[in-house]
XYZ file of C-alpha atoms in Angstrom:
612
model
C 80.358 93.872 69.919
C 80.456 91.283 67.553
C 80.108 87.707 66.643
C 83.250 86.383 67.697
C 83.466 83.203 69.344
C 84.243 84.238 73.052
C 86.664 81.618 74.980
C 83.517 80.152 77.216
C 81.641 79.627 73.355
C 84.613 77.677 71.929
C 84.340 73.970 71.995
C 86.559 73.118 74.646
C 87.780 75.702 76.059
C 87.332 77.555 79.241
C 87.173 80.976 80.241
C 91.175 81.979 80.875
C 92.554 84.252 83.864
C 96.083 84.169 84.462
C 96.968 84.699 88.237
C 98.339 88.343 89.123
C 101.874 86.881 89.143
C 102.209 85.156 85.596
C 102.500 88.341 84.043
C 105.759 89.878 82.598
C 105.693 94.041 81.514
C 107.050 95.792 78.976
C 106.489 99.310 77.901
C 107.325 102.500 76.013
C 107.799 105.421 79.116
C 104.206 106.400 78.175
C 102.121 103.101 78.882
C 102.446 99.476 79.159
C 101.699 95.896 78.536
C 100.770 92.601 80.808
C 101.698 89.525 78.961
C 101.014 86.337 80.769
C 102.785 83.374 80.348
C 100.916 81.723 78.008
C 102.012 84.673 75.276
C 99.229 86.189 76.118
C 98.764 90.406 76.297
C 95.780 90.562 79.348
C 96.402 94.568 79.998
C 97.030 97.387 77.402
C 95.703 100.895 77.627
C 96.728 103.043 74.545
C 97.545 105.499 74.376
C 98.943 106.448 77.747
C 98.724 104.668 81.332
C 95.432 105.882 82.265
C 93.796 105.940 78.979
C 91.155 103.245 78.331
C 91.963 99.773 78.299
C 91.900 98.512 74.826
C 93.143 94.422 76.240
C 91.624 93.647 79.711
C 90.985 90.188 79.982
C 92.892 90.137 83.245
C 89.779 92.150 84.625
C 87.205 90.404 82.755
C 88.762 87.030 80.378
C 85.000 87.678 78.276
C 84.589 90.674 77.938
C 87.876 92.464 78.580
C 90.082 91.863 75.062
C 93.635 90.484 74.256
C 96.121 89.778 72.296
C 96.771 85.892 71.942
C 99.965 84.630 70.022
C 101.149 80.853 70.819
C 101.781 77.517 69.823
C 99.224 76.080 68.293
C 100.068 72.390 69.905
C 100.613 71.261 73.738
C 103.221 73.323 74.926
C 104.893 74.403 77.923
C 106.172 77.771 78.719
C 108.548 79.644 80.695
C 109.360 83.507 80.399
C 112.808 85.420 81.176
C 113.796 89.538 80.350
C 116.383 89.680 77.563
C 119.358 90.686 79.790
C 119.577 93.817 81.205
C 116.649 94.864 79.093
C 112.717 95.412 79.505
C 112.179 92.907 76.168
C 110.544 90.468 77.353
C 110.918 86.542 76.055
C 108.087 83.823 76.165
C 109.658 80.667 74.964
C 106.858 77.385 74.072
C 108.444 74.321 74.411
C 106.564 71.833 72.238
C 107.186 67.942 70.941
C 108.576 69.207 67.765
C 110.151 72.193 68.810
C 111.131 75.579 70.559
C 109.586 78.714 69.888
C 109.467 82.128 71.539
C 108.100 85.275 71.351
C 109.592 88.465 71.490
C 107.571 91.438 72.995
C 108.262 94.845 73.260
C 107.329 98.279 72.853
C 110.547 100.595 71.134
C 111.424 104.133 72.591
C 111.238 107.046 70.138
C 112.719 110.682 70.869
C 110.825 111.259 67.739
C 107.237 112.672 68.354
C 105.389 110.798 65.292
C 107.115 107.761 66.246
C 106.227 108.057 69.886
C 102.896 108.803 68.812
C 102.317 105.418 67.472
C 103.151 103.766 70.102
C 104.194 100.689 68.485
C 104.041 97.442 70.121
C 105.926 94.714 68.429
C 105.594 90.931 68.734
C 108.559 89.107 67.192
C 107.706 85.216 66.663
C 110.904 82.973 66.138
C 111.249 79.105 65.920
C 115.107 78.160 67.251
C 114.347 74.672 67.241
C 112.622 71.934 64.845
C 109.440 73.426 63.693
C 106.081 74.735 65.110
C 102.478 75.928 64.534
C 101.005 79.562 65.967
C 97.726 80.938 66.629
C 96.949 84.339 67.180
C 93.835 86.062 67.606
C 93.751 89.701 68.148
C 90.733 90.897 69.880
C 90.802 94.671 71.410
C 87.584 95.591 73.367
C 88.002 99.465 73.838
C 86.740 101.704 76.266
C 87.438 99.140 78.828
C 84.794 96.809 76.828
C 82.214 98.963 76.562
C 82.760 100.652 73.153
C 82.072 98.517 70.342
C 84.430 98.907 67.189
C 84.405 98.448 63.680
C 87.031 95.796 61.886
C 88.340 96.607 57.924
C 90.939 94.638 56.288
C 92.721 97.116 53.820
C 95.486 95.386 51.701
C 96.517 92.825 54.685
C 96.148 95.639 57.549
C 93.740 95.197 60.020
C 92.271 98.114 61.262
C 89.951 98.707 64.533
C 88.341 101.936 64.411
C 85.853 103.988 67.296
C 85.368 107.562 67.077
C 87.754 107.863 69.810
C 90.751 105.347 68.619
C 92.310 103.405 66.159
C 94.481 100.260 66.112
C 96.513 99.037 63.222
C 97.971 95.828 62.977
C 100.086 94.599 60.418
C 101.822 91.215 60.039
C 104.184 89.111 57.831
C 101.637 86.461 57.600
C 98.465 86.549 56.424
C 94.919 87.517 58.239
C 92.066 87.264 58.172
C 88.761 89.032 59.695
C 86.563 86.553 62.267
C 83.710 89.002 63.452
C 85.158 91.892 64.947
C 88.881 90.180 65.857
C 91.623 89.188 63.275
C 93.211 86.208 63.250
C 95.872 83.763 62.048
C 97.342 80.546 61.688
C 100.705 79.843 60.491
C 103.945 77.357 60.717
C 107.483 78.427 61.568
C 110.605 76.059 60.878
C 113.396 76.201 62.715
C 115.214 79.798 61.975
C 111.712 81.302 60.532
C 110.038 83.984 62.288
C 106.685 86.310 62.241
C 105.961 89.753 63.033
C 103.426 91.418 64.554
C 102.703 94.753 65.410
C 99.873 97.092 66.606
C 100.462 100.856 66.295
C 97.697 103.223 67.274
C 97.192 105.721 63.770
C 95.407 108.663 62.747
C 96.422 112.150 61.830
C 100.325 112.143 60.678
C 100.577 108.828 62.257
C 99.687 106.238 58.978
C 99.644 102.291 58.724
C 102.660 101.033 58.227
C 104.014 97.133 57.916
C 107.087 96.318 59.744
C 108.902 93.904 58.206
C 110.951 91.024 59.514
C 114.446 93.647 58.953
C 112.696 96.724 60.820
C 111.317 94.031 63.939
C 115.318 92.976 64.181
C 116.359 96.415 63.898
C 113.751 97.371 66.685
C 114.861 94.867 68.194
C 118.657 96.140 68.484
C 117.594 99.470 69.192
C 115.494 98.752 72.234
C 117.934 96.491 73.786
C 120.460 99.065 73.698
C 118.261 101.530 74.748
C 117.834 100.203 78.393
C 121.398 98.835 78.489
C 122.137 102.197 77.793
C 120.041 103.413 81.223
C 121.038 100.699 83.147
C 124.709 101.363 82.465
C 124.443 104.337 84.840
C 123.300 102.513 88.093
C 126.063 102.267 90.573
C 124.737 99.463 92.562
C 127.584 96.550 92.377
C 126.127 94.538 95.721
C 124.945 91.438 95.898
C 121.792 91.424 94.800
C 122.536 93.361 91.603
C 120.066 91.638 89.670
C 117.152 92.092 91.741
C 117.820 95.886 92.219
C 118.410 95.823 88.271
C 114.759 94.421 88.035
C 113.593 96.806 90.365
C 114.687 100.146 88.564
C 114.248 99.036 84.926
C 110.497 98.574 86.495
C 110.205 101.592 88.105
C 111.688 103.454 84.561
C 108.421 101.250 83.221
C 105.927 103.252 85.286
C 107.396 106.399 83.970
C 105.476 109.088 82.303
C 108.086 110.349 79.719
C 106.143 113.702 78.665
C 105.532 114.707 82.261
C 108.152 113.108 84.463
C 104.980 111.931 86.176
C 105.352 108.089 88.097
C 102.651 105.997 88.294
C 101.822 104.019 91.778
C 101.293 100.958 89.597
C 99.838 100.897 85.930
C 96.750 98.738 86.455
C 93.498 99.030 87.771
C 90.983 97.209 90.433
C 93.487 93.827 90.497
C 92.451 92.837 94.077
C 93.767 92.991 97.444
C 91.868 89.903 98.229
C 90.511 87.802 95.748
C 86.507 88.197 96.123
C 87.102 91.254 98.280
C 86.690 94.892 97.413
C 89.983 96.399 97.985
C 90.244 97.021 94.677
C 91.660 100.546 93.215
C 92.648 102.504 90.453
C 96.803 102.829 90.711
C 97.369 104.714 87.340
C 98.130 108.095 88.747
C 101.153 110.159 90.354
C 100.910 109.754 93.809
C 103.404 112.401 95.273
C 104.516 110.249 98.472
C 105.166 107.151 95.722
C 106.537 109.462 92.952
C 109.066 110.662 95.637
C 110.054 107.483 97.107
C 110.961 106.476 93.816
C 112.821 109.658 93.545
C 114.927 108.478 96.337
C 115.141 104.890 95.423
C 116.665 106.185 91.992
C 119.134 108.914 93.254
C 120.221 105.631 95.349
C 121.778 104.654 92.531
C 122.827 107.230 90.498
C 119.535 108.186 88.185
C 120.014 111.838 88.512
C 117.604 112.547 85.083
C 114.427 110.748 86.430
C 114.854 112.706 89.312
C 115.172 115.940 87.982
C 112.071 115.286 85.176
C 109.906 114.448 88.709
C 111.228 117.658 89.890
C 110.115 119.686 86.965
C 106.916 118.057 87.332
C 106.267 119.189 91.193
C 107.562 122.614 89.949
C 104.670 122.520 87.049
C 101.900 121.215 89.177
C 102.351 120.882 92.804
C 104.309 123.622 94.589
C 102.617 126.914 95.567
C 102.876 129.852 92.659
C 100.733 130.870 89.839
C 97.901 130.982 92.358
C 98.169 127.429 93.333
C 97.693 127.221 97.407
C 100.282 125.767 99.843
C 98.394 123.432 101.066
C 96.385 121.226 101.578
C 97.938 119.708 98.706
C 96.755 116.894 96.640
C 98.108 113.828 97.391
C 97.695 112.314 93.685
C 97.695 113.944 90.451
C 97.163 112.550 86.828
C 100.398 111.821 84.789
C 99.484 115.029 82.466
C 99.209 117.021 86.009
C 95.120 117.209 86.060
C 94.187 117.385 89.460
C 90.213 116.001 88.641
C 89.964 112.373 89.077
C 86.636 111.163 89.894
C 85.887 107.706 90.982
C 83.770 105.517 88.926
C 83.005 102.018 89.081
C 82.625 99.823 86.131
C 79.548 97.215 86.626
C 80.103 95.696 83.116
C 83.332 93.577 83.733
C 83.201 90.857 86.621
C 86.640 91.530 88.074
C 89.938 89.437 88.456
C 88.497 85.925 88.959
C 85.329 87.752 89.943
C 86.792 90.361 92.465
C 84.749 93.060 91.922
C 84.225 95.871 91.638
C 86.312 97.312 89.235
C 87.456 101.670 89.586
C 88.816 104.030 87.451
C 89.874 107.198 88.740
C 90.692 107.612 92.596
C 87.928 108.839 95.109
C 91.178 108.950 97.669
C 92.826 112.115 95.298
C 90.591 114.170 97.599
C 91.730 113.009 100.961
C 93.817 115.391 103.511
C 97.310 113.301 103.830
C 99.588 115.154 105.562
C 102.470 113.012 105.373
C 102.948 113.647 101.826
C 104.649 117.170 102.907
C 107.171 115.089 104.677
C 107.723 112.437 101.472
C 107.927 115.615 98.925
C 110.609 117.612 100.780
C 112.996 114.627 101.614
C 112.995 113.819 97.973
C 113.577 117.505 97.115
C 116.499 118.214 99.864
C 117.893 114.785 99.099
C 117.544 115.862 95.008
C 119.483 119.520 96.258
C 122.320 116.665 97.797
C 122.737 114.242 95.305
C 121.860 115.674 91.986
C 121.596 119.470 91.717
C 121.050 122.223 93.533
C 117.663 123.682 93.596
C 116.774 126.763 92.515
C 115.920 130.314 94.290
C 112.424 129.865 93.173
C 112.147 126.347 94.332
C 113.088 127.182 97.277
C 110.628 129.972 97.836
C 107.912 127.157 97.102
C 109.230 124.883 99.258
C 109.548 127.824 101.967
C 105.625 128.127 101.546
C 104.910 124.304 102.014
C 106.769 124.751 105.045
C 105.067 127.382 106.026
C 101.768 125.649 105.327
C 103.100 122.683 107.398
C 103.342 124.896 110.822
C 100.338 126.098 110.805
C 98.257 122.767 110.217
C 99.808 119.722 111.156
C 98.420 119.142 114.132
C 94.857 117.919 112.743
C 93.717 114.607 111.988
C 93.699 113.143 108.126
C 93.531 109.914 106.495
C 96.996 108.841 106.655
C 99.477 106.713 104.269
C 97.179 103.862 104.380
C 93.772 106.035 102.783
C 91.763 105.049 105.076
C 88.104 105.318 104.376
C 86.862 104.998 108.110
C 87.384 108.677 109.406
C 90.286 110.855 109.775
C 92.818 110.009 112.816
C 95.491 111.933 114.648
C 98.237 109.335 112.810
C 101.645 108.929 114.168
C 103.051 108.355 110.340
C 101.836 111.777 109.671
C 103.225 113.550 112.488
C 106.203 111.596 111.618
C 106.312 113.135 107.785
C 105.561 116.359 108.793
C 108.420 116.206 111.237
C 110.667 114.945 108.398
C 109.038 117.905 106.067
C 110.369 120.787 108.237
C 113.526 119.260 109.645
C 114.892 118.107 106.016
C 114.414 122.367 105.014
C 116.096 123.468 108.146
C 118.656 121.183 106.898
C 118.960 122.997 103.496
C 118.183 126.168 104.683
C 121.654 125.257 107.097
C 123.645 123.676 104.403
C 123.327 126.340 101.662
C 122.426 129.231 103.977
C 119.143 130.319 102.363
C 116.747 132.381 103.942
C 114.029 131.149 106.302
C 111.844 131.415 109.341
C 114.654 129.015 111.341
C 113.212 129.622 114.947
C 109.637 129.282 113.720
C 110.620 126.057 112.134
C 112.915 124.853 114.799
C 109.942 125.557 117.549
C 107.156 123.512 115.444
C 109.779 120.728 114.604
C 110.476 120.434 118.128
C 106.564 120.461 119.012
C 106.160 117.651 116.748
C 108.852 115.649 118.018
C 107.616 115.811 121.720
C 103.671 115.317 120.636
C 104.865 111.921 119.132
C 107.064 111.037 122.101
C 104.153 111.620 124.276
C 101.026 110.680 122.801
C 102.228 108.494 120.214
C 104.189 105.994 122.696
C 101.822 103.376 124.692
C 102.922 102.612 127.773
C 100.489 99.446 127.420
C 101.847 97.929 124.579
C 105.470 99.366 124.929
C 105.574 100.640 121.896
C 104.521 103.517 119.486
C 101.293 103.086 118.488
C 98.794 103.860 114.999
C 97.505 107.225 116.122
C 97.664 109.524 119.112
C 96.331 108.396 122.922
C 95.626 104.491 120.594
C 97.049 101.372 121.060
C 96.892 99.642 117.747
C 100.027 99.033 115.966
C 101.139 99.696 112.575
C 103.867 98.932 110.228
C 103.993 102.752 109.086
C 106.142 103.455 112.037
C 108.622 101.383 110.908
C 109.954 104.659 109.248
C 110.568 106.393 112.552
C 114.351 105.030 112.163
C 114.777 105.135 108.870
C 114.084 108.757 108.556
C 116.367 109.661 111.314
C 113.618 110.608 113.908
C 114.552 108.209 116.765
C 117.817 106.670 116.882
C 117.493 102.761 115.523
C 118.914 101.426 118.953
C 116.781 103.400 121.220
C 114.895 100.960 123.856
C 111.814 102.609 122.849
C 111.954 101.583 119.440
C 113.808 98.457 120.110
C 110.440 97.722 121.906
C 108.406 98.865 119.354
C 110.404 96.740 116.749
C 109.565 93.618 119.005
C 105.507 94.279 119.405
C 105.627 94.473 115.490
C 107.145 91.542 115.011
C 104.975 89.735 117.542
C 102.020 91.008 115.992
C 102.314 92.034 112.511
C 105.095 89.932 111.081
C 104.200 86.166 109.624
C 107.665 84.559 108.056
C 109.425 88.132 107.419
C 106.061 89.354 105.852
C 104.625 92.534 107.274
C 101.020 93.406 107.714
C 99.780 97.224 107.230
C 97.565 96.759 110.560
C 95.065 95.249 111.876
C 91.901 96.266 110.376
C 89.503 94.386 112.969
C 91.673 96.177 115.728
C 91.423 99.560 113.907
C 88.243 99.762 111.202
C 89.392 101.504 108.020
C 85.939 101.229 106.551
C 86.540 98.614 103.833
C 85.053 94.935 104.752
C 87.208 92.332 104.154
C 90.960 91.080 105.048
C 94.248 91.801 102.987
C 97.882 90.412 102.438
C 101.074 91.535 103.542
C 102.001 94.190 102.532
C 105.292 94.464 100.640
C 106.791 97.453 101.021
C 106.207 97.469 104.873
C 108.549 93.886 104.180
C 111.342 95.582 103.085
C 110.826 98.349 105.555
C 111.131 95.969 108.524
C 114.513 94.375 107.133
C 116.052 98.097 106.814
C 114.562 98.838 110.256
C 116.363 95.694 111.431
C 119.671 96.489 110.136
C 119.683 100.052 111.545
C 118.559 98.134 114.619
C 121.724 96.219 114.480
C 120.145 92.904 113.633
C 121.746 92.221 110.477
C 121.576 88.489 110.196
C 117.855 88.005 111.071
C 117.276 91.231 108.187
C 119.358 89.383 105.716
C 116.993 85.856 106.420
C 113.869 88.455 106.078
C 115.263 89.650 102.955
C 116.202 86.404 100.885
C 112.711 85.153 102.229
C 110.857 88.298 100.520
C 112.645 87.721 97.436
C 111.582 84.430 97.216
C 107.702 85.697 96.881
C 108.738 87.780 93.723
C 107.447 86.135 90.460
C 109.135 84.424 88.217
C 111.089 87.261 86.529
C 111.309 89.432 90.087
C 108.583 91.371 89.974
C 106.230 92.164 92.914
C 102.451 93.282 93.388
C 101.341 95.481 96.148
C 100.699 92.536 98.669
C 101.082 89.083 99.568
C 97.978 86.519 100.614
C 98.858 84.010 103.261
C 99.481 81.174 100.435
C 101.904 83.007 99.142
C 99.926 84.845 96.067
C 100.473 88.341 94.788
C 97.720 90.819 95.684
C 96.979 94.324 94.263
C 97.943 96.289 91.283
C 101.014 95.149 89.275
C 103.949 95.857 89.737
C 103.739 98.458 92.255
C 105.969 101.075 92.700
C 105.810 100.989 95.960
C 107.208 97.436 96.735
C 110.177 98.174 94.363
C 111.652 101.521 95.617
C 111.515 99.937 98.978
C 113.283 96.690 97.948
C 116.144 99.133 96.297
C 116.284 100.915 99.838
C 116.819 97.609 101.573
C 119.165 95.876 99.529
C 121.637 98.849 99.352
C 121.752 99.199 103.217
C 121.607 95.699 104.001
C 124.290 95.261 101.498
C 125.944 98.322 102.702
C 125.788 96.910 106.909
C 127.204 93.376 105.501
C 130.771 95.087 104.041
């Protein structure tokens, strides 16, 4: 691709990979960025979340790309969020000086603006003076396309047929191989700018000058103070919940309404293991988690942009089927996402192999029927009322729902070891037909009540019987089983078994004797139940924050508030969480994940709510 001086050719240097957790985000609504603590962008796909990567050194520190802007000297570094904000701050603290960097990525209603998805990198020296480096080094096509490099009139600009980057600064550049670089001095009160826009068509090169970076600046500050203002969480962990929904607006399509699960790729469950998959896409269970986690505290418009989205793409109408549905879609609503693995880049510190796409898009999950329709009737609640059409769709899910829940799948967890008669399923489609007698009740729409009523009922006494083991004393994985998992944790918390019932208190006791290490959660056991993938995991960290809620329904408030504070102290350094935790106290999996932070919201508003 070149003959640039990769990090294991320079003199003295060593091949660089950040761990999972030394990574901050920032982000534009339609992708984002990973920048590591050393200044350092590791993850970038332009121009949306599951376009190719253009920086991916945290998949492959060779051959992946980046973006590297730092001091030039020893330094050391530490990393906060501008308050309130998604502008992230990397501050070097060097002999003769403090400097930080600036990063983020402005929000444009404008469609040529949005277009070029600028991403700006602000360089300022508060204190004494200090030298930078930067080298900017994109590798698109997730490394595997090479690119061409021209300097035109202090631009740098890296074409392929498929892309091109601009990048403009207020210092000079200069062309090594295929990457542009710089070198340059800031005294105290000085600053640089950088910024990379993706051009081509109306979108043209264009400098951004110290004035426009400060202005950008401004603008994007009071652009997520401006969302933020409408949260109505005042507990006591305001600033964690904060951090949570500012990251879940992150992994927000704009265009679509669309929610990514995570927006990375193939970061590992276990380091050297295989666990390692593509999160980029709209998962509907996530998608409407999120949906709750944000009507939780007042975000009425995401809600009603992922309900617009379902309307578009998932329910039944313009000769779309009610069901099976498809569990994941991609953030433009494409329902083809084949699974690919990419043998050219090693991994995260060799974890391999790295996916794009999602083999799992074509799995039968039926508890995403269950996940959908909560977030719709609790969307009909708290935000608006649906409309006659909506609820002719969701009438037709139901119906779908009756007729075919009682077969096995491959459950929350995507199991790749054979479909199961899961309890979490049963559980969701429970939850899907009892949440629409509910509106059907409420607003007196039409429906098939006795039909629904019988199969809810049906449901409910299948789990009771088949899903309870009188062995362990508790309810169990999947039917006539008895291997526990943390899935069932929901029971309570979707109002299918009263939180105090002995059977559950039970239940809530065999998990905790056998999942649970320090307030951390395990999915399962895979020895005890093979889900076709060799290797271990973490903890898992939504499953965490389901086991405190579980505990305060339960009743057990002080031993969920001790499980709580513990679980916050494995976020990183600005609170941000992966999908799982490794017994040393690592983040696993794709980052941040969805998942993890919709649950945390959940927790910390009832916890807060049980405390008074």
């Amino acid at each position: 691709m070149g003959g640039s001086a990769t990090d294991e050719e320079r003199p003295g240097s060593a091949p660089r990979c950040l761990p999972i957790a030394e990574h901050g985000l920032i982000g534009d609504l339609r992708s984002v960025a990973l920048v590591g603590t050393d200044g350092t962008i590791d993850w970038y796909c332009c121009p949306s979340f599951d376009a190719p990567s253009v920086f991916a050194s945290i998949l492959d520190a060779k051959r992946g790309g980046c973006f590297e802007l730092a001091a030039a000297v020893p330094a050391t570094t530490k990393q906060f969020y501008f308050p309130d904000t998604n502008v992230l701050i990397t501050r070097f603290f060097t002999e003769d000086g403090v400097g930080e960097v600036q990063d983020f990525m402005p929000i444009s209603g404008e469609k040529v603006e949005a277009d070029r998805h600028r991403l700006i990198r602000r360089v300022v020296c508060v204190r004494g003076s200090i030298p930078f480096s930067v080298r900017v080094a994109p590798r698109f096509e997730y490394g595997a396309r090479p690119h061409t490099l021209r300097m035109i009139s202090g631009v740098a600009l890296f074409q392929t047929a498929a892309l091109s980057l601009a990048l403009t600064a207020t210092v000079p550049m200069e062309a090594d191989g295929p990457d542009a670089r710089a070198d340059f001095k800031l005294a105290e009160g000085e600053s640089a700018v950088f910024a990379l826009d993706q051009v081509g068509g109306e979108v043209q090169p264009r400098g951004c000058a110290r004035l426009e970076a400060e202005e950008q600046f401004t603008t994007t500050v009071a652009y997520w103070r401006r969302w933020l203002s409408a949260s109505k969480y005042r507990g006591r962990w305001r600033e964690m919940v904060h951090r949570s929904a500012l990251t879940l607006k992150l992994l927000t399509y704009a265009p679509t309404g669309a929610m990514v699960a995570a927006p990375t790729t193939s970061l590992p469950e276990e380091l050297g293991g295989v666990r390692n998959w593509d999160y980029r896409y709209m998962w509907v269970r996530d998608a409407a988690f999120c949906v709750y986690a944000l009507l939780r505290l007042g975000f009425t418009g995401e809600a009603e942009a992922f309900m617009e989205f379902v309307t578009r793409h998932v329910s039944p109408g313009d000769g779309k089927p009610s069901g099976p549905l498809q569990i994941m879609y991609g953030i433009d609503g494409r329902t083809d996402l084949p699974e690919a693995e990419l043998d050219h880049l090693e991994g995260h510190r060799g974890s391999a192999p790295v996916r794009v796409g999602n083999g799992a898009a074509e799995q039968l999950q039926l508890d995403i029927y269950g996940a959908l329709i909560d977030s719709i009737y609790l969307y009909d609640k708290w935000a608006k009322p649906i409309s006659s059409d909506q609820w002719d769709d969701l009438c037709a899910l139901v119906d779908w729902v009756c007729e075919h829940w009682d077969q096995p799948d491959e459950g929350i967890w995507e199991t790749r070891g054979g479909r199961k008669n899961f309890l979490y399923s049963r559980l969701m489609c429970w939850v899907a037909i009892e949440r629409a007698i509910r509106m059907a009740n409420r607003r007196g729409l039409p429906a098939d009540l006795p039909r629904w009523r019988q199969c809810r009922d049906t449901i409910y006494r299948r789990i009771m019987s088949r899903g309870w083991s009188e062995s362990r004393q508790a309810f169990v994985q999947h039917e006539d089983g008895d291997v526990l998992d943390a899935a069932v944790l929901m029971m309570p918390l979707t109002k299918f078994i009263a939180p105090t019932d002995p059977k559950w208190l039970s239940t809530l006791d065999a998990l905790t004797h056998d999942l649970v290490s320090d307030s951390l959660v395990y999915r399962y056991d895979p020895t005890a139940s093979p889900d076709g993938l060799r290797g271990d995991e973490g903890t898992f960290s939504i499953c965490s924050f389901w086991y405190v809620e579980a505990m305060v329904h339960a009743g057990r408030i002080d031993e969920a508030r001790l499980a709580f504070e513990k679980m916050l102290t494995y976020a990183n350094h600005l609170g941000l969480y992966a999908e799982e935790i490794s017994h040393t106290g690592e983040q696993q999996g794709n980052f941040p994940q969805a998942f993890t932070h919709l649950s945390l919201i959940s927790a910390a508003f009832n916890l807060d709510r049980a405390l008074g």
